[in-house]
Backbone as numpy.savetxt, mean C-alpha at the origin, in Angstrom:
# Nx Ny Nz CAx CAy CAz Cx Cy Cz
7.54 -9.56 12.15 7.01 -9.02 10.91 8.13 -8.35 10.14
8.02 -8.58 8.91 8.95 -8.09 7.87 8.69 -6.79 7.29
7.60 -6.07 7.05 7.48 -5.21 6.37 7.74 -3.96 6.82
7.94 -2.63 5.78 8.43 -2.03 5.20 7.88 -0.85 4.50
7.71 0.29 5.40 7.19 1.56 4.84 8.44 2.47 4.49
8.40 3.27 2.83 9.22 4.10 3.05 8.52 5.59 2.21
8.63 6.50 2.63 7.87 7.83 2.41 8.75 8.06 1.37
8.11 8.56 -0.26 8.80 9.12 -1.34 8.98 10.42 -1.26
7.83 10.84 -1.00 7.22 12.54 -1.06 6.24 12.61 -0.36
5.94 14.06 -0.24 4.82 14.41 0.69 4.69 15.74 0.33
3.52 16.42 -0.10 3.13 18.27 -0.33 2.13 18.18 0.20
1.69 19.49 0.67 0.08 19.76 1.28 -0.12 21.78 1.23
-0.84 21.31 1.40 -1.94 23.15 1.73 -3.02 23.02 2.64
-2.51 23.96 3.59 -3.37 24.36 4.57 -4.26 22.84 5.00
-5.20 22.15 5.05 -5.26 20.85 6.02 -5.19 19.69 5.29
-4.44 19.42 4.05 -4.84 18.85 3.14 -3.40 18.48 2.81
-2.95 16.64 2.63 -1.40 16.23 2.60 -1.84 15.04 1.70
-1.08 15.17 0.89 -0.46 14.12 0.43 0.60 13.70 0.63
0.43 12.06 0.63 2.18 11.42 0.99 2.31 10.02 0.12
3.28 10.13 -0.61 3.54 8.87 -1.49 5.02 8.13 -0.58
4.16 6.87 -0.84 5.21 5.74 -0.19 5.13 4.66 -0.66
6.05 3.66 -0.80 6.33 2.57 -0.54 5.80 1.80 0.50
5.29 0.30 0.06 5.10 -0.61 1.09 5.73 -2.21 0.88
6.40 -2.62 1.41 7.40 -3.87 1.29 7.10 -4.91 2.43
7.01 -6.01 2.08 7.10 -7.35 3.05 7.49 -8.44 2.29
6.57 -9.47 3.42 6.54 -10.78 2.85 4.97 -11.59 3.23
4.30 -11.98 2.14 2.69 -12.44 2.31 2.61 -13.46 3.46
2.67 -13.04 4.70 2.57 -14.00 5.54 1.16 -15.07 6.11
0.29 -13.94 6.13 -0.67 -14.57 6.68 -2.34 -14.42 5.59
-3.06 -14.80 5.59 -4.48 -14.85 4.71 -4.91 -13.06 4.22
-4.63 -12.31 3.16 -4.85 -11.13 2.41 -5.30 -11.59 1.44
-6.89 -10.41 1.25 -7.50 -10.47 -0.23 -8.13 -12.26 -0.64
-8.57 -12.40 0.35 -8.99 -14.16 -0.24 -8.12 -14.87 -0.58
-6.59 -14.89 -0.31 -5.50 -15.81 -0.94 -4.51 -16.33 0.47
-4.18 -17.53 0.65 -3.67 -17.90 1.67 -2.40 -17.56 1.89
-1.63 -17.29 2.70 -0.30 -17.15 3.01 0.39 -17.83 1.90
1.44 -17.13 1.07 2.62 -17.43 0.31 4.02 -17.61 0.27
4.48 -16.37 1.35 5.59 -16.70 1.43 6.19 -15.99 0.60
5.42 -15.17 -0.37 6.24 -14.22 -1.69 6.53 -12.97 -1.13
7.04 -12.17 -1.26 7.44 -10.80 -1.10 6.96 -9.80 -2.10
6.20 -9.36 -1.21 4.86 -7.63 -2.18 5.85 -6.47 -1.76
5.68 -5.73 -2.60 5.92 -4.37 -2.64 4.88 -3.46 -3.49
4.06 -1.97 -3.02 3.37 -1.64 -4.19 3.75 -0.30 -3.55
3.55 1.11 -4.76 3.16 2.32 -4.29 2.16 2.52 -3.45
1.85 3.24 -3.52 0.69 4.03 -2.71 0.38 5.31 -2.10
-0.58 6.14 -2.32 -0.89 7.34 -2.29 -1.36 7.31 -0.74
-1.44 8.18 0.16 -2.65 8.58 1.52 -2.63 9.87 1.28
-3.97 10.35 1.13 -4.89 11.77 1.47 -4.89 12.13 2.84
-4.36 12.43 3.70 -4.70 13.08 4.78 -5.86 14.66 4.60
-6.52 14.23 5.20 -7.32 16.02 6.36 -7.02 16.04 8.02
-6.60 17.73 7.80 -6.03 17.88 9.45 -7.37 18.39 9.66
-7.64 18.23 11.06 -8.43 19.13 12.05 -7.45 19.18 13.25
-7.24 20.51 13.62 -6.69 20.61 14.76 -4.96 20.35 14.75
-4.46 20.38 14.10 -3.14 19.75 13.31 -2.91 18.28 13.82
-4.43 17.40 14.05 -4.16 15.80 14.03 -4.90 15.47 12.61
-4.45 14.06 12.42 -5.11 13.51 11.24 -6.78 13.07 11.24
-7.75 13.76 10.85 -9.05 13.71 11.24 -9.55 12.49 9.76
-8.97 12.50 8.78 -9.89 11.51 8.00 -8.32 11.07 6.95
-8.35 10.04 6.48 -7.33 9.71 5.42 -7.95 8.42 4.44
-7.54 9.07 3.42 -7.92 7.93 2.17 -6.64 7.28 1.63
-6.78 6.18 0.98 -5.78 5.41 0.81 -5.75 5.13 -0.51
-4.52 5.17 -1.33 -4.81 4.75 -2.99 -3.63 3.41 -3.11
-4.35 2.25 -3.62 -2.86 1.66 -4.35 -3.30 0.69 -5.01
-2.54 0.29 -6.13 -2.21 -0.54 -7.40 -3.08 -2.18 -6.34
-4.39 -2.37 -6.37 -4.82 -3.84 -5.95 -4.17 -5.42 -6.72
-4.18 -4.95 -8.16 -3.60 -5.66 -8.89 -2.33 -6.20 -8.93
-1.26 -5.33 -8.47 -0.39 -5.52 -7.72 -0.25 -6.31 -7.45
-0.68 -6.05 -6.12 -0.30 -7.01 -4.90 -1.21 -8.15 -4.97
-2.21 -8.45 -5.86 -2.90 -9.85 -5.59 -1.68 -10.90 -6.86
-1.05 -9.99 -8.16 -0.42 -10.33 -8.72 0.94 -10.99 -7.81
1.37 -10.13 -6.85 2.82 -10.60 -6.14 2.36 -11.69 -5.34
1.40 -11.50 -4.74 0.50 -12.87 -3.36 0.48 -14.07 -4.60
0.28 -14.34 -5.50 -0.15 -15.41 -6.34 0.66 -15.94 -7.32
1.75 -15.21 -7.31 3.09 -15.40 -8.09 3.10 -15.47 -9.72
2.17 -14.32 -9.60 1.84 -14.40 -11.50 2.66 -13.77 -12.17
3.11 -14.07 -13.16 3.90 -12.99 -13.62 3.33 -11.11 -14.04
3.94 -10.53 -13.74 3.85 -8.99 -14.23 3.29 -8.76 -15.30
1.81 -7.84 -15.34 0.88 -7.76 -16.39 -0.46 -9.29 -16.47
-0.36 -10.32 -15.48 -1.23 -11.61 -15.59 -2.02 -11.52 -14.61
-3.20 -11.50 -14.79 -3.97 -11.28 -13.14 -4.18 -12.93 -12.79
-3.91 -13.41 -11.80 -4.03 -14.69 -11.16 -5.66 -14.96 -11.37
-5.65 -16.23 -11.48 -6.71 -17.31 -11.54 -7.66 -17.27 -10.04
């Protein structure tokens, strides 16, 4: 596997984190209803962490969908694929 996490930032208070990162590969296998490509995704992305106990008890996930169905389908930037 090719891919590719890299942490931008990260702040929090008391049980509550945010962390912005990077995510990088290459579309290998069947994502989002579209078959393996062979293209290379990259998108931001936000995670919400809540601590309980100082482990990670719940996390939400934010990122650009459009994106990455745009990079899987080889559309150009700003074209949402067919």
């Amino acid at each position: 596997q090719d891919h590719r996490v890299r942490r931008m930032a990260a702040d929090g208070a008391g049980d509550q984190i945010a962390v912005e990162f990077t995510l990088q590969g290459t579309h290998l296998g069947p994502l989002l209803d579209l078959p393996a490509s062979g293209n290379r995704i990259g998108v931001r992305a936000v995670a919400m962490l809540q601590l309980l106990h100082g482990k990670i008890h719940e996390q939400r996930l934010y990122y650009d969908l459009a994106t990455i169905r745009r990079q899987i389908a080889g559309a150009p930037p700003g074209e949402e694929p067919s």
